[in-house]
Tab-separated table of C-alpha atoms in Angstrom:
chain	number	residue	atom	x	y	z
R	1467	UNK	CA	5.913	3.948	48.185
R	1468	UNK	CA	5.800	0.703	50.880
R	1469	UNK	CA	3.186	-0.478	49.002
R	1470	UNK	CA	4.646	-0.031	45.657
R	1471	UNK	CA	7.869	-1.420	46.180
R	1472	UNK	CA	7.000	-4.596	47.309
R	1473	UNK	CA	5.031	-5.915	44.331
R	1474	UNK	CA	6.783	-4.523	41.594
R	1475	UNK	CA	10.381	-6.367	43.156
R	1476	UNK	CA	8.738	-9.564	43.855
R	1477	UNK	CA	7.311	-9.944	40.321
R	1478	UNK	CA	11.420	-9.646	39.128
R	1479	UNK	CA	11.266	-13.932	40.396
R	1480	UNK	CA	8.952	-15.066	37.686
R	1481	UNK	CA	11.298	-13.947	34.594
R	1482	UNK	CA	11.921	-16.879	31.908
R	1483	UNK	CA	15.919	-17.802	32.509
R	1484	UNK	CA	15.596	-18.543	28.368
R	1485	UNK	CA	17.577	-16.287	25.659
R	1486	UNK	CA	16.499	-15.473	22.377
R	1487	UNK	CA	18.745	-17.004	19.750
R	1488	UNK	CA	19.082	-19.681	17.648
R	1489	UNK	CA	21.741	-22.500	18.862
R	1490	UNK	CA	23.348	-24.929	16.313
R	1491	UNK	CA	23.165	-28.595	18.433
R	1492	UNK	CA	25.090	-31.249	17.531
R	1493	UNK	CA	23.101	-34.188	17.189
R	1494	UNK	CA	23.779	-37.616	19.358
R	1495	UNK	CA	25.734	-40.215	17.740
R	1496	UNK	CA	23.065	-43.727	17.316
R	1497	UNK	CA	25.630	-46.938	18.491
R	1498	UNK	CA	24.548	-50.368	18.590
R	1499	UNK	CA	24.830	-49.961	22.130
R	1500	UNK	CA	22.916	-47.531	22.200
R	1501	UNK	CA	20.102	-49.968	20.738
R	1502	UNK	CA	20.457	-52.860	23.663
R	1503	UNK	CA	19.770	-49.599	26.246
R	1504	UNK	CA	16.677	-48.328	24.494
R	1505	UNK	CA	16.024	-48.598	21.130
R	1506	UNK	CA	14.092	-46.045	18.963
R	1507	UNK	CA	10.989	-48.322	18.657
R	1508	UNK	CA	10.828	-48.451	22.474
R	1509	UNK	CA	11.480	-44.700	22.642
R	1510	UNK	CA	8.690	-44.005	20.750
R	1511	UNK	CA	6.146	-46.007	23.203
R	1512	UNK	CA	7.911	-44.130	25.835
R	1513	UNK	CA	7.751	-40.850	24.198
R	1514	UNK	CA	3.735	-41.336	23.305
R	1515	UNK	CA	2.843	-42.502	26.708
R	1516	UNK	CA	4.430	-39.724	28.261
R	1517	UNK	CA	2.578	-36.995	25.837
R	1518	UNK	CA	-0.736	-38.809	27.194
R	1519	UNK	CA	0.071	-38.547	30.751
R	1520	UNK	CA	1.003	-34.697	30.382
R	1521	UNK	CA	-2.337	-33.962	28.009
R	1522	UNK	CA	-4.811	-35.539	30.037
R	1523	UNK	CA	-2.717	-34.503	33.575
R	1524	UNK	CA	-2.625	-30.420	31.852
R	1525	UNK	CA	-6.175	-30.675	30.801
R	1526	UNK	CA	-7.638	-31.840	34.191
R	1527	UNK	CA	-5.279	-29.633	36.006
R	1528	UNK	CA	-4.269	-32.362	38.533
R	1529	UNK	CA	-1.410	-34.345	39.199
R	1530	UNK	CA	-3.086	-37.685	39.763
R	1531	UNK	CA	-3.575	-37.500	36.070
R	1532	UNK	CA	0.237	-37.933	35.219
R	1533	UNK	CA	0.299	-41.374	35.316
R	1534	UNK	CA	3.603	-43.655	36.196
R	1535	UNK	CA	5.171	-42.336	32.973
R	1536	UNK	CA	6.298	-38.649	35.137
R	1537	UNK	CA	8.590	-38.481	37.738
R	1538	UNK	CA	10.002	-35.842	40.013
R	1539	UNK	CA	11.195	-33.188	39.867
R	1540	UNK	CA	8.913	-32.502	37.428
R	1541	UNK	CA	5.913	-33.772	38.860
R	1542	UNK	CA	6.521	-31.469	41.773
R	1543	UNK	CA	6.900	-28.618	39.616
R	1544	UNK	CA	3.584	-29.227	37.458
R	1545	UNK	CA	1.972	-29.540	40.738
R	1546	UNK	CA	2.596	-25.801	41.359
R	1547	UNK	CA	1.596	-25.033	38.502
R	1548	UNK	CA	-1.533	-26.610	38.501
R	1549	UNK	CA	-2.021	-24.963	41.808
R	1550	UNK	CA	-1.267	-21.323	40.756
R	1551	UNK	CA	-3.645	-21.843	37.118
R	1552	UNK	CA	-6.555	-22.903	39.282
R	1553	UNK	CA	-6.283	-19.723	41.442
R	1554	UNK	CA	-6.006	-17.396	37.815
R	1555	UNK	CA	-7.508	-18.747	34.544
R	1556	UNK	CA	-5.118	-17.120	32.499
R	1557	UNK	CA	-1.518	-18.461	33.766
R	1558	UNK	CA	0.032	-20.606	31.694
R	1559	UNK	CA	1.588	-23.867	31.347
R	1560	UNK	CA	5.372	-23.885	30.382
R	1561	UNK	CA	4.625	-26.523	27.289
R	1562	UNK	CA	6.802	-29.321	27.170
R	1563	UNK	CA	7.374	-31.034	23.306
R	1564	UNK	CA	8.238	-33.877	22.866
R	1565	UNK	CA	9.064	-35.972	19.798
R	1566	UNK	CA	8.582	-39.648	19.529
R	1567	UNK	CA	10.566	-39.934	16.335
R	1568	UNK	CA	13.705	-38.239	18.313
R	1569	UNK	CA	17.336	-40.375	18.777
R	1570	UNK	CA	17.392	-41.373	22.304
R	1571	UNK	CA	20.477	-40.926	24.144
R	1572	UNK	CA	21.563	-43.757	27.432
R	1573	UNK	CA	23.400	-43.355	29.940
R	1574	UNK	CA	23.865	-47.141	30.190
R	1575	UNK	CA	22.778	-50.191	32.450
R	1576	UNK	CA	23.547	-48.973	35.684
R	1577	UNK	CA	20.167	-47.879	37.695
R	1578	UNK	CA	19.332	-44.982	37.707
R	1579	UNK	CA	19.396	-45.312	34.311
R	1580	UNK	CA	19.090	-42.197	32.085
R	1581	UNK	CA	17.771	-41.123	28.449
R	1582	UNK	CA	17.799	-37.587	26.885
R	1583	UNK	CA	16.319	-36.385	23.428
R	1584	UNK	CA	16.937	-33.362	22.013
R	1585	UNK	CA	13.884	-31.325	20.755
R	1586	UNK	CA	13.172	-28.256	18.370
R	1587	UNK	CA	12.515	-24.835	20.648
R	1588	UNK	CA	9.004	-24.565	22.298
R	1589	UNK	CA	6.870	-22.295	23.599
R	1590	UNK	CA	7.634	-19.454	21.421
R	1591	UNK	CA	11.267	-19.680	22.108
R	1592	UNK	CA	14.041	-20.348	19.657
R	1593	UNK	CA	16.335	-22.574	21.848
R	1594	UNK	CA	16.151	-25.933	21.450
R	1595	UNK	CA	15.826	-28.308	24.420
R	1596	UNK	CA	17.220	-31.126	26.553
R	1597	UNK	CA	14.720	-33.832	27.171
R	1598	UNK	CA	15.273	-35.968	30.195
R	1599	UNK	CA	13.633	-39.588	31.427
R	1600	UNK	CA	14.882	-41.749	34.403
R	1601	UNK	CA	14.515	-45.138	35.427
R	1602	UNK	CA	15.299	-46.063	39.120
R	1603	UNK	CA	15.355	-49.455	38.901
R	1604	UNK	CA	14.477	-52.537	36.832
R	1605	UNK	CA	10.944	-52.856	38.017
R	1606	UNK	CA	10.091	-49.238	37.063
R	1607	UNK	CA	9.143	-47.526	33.959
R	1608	UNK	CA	11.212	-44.690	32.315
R	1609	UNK	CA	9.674	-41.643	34.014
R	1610	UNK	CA	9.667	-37.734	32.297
R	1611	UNK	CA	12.485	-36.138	34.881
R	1612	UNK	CA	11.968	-32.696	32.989
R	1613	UNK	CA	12.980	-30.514	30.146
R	1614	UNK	CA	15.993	-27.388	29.878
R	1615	UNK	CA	16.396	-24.875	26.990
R	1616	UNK	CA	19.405	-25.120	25.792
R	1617	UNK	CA	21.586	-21.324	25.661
R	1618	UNK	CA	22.770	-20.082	22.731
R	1619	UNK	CA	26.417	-19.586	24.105
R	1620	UNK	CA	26.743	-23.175	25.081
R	1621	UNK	CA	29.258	-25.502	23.271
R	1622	UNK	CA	28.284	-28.952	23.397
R	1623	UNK	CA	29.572	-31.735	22.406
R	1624	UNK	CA	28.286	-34.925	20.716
R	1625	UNK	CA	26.168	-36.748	23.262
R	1626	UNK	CA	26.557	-40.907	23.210
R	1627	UNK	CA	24.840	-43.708	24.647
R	1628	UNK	CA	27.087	-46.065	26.618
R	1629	UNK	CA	26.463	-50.020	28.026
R	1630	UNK	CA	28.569	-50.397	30.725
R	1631	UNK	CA	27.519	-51.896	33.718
R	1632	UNK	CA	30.559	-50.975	36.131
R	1633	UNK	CA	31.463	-47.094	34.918
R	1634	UNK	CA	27.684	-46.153	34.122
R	1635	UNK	CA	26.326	-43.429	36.451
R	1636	UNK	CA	26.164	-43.563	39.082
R	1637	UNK	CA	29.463	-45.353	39.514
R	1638	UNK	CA	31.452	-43.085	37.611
R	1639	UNK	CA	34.351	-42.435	38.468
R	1640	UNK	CA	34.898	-38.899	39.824
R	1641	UNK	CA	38.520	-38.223	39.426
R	1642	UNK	CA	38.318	-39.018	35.155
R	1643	UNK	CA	36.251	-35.355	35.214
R	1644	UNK	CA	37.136	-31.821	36.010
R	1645	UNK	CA	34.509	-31.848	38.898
R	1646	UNK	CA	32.533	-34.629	40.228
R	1647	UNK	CA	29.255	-34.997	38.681
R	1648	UNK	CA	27.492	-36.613	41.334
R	1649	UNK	CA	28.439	-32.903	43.591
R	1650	UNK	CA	28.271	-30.842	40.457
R	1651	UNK	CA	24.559	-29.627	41.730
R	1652	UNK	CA	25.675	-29.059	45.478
R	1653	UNK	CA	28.448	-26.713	44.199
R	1654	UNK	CA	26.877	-24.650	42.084
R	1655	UNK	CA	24.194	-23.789	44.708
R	1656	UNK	CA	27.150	-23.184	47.059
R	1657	UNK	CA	28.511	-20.697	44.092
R	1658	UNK	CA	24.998	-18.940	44.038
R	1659	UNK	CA	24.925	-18.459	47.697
R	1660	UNK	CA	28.216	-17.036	48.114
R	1661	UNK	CA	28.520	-15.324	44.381
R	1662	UNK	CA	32.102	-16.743	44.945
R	1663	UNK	CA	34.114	-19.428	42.707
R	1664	UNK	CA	35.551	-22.368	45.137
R	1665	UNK	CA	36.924	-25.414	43.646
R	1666	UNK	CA	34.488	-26.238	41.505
R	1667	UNK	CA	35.305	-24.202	38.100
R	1668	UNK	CA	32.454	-22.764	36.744
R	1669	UNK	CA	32.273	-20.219	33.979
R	1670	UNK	CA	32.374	-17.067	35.575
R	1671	UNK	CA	28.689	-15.221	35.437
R	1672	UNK	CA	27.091	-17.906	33.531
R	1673	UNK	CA	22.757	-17.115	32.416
R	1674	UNK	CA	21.638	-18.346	35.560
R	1675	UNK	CA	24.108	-17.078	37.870
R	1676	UNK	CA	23.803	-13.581	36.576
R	1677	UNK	CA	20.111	-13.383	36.346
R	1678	UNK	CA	19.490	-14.676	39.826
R	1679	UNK	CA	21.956	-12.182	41.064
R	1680	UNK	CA	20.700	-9.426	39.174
R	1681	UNK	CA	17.157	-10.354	40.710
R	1682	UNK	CA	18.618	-10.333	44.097
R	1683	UNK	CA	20.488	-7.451	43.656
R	1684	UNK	CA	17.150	-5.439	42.068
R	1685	UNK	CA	14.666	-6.600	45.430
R	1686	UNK	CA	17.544	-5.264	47.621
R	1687	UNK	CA	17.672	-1.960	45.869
R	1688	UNK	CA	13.425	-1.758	45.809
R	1689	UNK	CA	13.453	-2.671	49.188
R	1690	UNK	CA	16.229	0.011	50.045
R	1691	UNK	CA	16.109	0.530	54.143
R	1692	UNK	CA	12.550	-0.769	54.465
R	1693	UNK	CA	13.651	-4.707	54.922
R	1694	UNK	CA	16.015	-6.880	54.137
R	1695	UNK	CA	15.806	-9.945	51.061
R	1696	UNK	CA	18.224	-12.991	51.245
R	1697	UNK	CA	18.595	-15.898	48.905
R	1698	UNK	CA	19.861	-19.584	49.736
R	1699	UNK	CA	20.799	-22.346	47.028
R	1700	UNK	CA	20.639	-25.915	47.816
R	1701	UNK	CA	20.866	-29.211	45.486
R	1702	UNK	CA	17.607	-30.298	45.833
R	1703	UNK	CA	18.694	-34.392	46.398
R	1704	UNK	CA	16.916	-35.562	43.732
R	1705	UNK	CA	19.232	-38.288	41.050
R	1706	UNK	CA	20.502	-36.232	38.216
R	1707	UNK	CA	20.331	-37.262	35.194
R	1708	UNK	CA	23.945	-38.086	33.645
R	1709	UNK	CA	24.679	-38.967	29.765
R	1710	UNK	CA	27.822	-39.121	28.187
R	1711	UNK	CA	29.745	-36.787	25.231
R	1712	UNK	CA	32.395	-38.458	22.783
R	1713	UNK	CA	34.757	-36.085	24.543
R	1714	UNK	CA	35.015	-38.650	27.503
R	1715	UNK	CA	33.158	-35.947	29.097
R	1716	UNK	CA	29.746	-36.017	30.806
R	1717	UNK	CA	26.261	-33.826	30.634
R	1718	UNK	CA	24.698	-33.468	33.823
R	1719	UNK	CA	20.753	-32.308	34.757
R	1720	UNK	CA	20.355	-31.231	38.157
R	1721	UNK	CA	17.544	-29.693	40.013
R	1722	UNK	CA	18.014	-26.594	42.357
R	1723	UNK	CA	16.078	-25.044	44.764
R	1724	UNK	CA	16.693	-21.537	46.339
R	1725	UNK	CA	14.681	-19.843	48.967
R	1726	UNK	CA	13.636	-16.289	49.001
R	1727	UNK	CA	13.010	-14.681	52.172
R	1728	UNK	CA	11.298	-11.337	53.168
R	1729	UNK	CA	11.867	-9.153	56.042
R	1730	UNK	CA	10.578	-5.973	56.761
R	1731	UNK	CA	12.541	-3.824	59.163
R	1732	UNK	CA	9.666	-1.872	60.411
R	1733	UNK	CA	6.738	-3.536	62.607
R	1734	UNK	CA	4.080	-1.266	61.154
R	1735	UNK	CA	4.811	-1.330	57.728
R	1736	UNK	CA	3.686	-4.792	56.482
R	1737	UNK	CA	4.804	-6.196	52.969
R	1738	UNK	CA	2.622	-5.720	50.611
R	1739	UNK	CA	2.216	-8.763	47.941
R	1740	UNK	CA	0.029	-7.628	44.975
R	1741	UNK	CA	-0.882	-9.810	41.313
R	1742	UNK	CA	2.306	-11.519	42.263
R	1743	UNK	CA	2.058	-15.987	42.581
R	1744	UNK	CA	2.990	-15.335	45.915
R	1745	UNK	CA	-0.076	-13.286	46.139
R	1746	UNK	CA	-2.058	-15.753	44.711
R	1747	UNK	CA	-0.358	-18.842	47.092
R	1748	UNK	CA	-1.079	-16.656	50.134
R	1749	UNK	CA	-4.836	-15.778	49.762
R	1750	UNK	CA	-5.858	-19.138	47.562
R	1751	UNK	CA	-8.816	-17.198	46.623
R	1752	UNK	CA	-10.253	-17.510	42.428
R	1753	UNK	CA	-12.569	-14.750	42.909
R	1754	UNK	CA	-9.716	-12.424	43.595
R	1755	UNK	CA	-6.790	-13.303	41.756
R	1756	UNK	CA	-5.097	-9.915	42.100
R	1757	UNK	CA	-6.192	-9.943	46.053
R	1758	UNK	CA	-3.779	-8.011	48.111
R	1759	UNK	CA	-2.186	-9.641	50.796
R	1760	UNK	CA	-0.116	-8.168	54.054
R	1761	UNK	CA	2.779	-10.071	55.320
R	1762	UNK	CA	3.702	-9.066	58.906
R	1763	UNK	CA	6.047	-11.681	59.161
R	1764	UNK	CA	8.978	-13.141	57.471
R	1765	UNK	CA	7.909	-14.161	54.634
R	1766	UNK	CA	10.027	-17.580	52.349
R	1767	UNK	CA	9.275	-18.189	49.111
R	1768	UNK	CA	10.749	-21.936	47.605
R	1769	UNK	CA	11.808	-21.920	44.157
R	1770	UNK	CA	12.950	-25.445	42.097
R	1771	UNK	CA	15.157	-24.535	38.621
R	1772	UNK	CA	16.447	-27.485	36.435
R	1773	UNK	CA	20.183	-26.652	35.603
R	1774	UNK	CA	22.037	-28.395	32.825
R	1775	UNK	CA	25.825	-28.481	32.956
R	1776	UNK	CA	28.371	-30.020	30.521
R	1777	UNK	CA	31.323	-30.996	32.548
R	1778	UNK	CA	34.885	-31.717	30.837
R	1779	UNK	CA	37.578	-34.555	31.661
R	1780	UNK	CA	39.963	-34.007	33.759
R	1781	UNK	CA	42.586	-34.418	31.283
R	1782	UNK	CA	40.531	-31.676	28.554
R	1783	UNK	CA	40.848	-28.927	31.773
R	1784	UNK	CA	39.031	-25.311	31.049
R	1785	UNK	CA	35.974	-25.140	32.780
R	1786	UNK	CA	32.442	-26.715	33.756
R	1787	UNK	CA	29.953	-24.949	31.755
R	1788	UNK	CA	26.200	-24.325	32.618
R	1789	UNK	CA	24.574	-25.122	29.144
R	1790	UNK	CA	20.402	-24.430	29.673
R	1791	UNK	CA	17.775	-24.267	32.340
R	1792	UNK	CA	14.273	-24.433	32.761
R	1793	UNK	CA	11.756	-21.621	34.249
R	1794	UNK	CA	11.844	-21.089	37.642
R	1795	UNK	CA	9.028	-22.546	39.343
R	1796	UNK	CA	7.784	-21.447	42.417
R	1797	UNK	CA	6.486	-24.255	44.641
R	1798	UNK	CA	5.850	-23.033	47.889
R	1799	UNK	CA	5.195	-19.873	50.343
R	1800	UNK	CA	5.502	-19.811	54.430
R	1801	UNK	CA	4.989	-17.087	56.410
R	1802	UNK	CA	6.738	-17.243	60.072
């Protein structure tokens, strides 16, 4: 039963966070504003760079291939994933679309400057999906920051370029919103790791918050009184990406990253990781891509998600909602 336990629980952490219905998006308004930001001609050359970088970069299976056109977080996470496909042939990508011919969305002149597209579902999903770029500063190029499905049950309003260099992001200002959007992140990790609401007014039990509970929750009851499985949430410190709604709301894209950490109570009974990417990350062997691997020691597993929330003015009240997420990637495993 030790052995059983342990691999059946830990595969639970690679479950899609996606749903499986069709969402009505609005579509963003085009301004002449918009235009002087980033036009749909320049878009495009954006757009089709970026689709090079991630062909050539997926094809190769290496990073270096990415070119200057992706940026982190995502290059981090297609780094894993390069890492875990070259240790088994047959894991998959997560494919990003993207459309050249889509309406950009700015968040304005202010550096870091950001642009989102929406895009038809991918992947054999029917949400559709939030497509995010970033540009740190005037020398750089608009980089691919990553890509969230968007839930069914989110309500989102029109997103709208602005060109304002003193309230673009981020130098907004903070008290015009229900919760500050540069802390937005920070608090909802804080909500995951105490599966408490604090001042921060998230929907109760949003997709994510459930499903990473309920995966917590079913490795504690596997595990029983063998050893003991804790989860911690931090904002990973890397510049959202902030757009506005004609609401005088904003849409914020944040990346978290929770640790998962395994303890067995018993120093004879090791954990047993089996066909799991942990597996795979702890024995790095091709030949044996379902090798299984004992873990005497406490064991932490690093996880990056991509969270998307839509976060009201002050003056609208109600709540901040969590509209989409990416998969869960898992980046990194350390034993001791």
């Amino acid at each position: 039963m030790r052995r059983v336990w342990a691999a059946l629980a830990i595969g639970l952490l690679t479950v899609s966070l996606t749903a499986c219905q069709q969402q009505e998006v609005p579509q963003p308004r085009v301004t002449s504003a918009a235009e002087e930001v980033v036009g749909q001609d320049r878009y495009a050359v954006i757009a089709e760079q970026t689709v090079e970088a991630l062909a050539a970069a997926d094809k190769a299976g290496k990073a270096d291939k990415l070119t200057a056109r992706v940026g982190q977080p995502l290059r981090s996470q297609r780094t894993a994933q390069y890492k875990l496909r070259s240790l088994k042939d047959d894991a998959k990508l997560p494919v990003i679309a993207i459309d050249p011919q889509a309406t950009p969305v700015s968040s304005g002149a202010a550096y870091p400057r950001s642009l989102v597209v929406f895009g038809e579902p991918t992947d054999g999903q029917n949400q559709r999906t939030l497509t995010a770029w970033q540009q740190k500063n005037a020398r750089s190029n608009y980089q691919l920051w990553g890509q969230v499905s968007l839930f069914p049950t989110a309500n989102l309003p029109t997103l709208t370029s602005t060109l304002d260099n003193l309230p673009g992001y981020p130098k907004l200002n903070a008290q015009a919103y229900l919760a500050d959007p540069a802390k937005v992140v920070a608090a909802y990790a804080a909500y995951n790791s105490t599966q408490k609401l604090a001042a921060v007014p998230f929907d109760k039990d949003d997709p994510v918050f459930t499903q990473l509970k309920e995966q917590l929750d079913a490795l504690r009851e596997n595990v029983g009184d063998f050893g003991e499985i804790s989860m911690s949430f931090a904002d990973s410190g890397a510049p959202a990406v902030v757009v506005s709604t004609d609401d005088q709301g904003v849409v914020v894209i944040g990346e978290m990253k929770y640790s998962t950490k395994y303890e067995s109570k018993s120093r004879v009974q090791p954990i047993i990781f089996k066909g799991t990417p942990e597996s795979l990350m702890l024995s790095g062997s091709k030949d044996d891509p379902d090798a299984e691997v004992a873990v005497d020691e406490p064991l932490t597993s690093q996880t990056s998600i991509l969270v998307a929330f839509y976060i009201p003015s002050k003056e609208a009240g109600g709540t901040v909602h969590v509209i989409g997420a990416s998969s869960n990637v898992l980046e990194s495993v350390k034993v001791g």
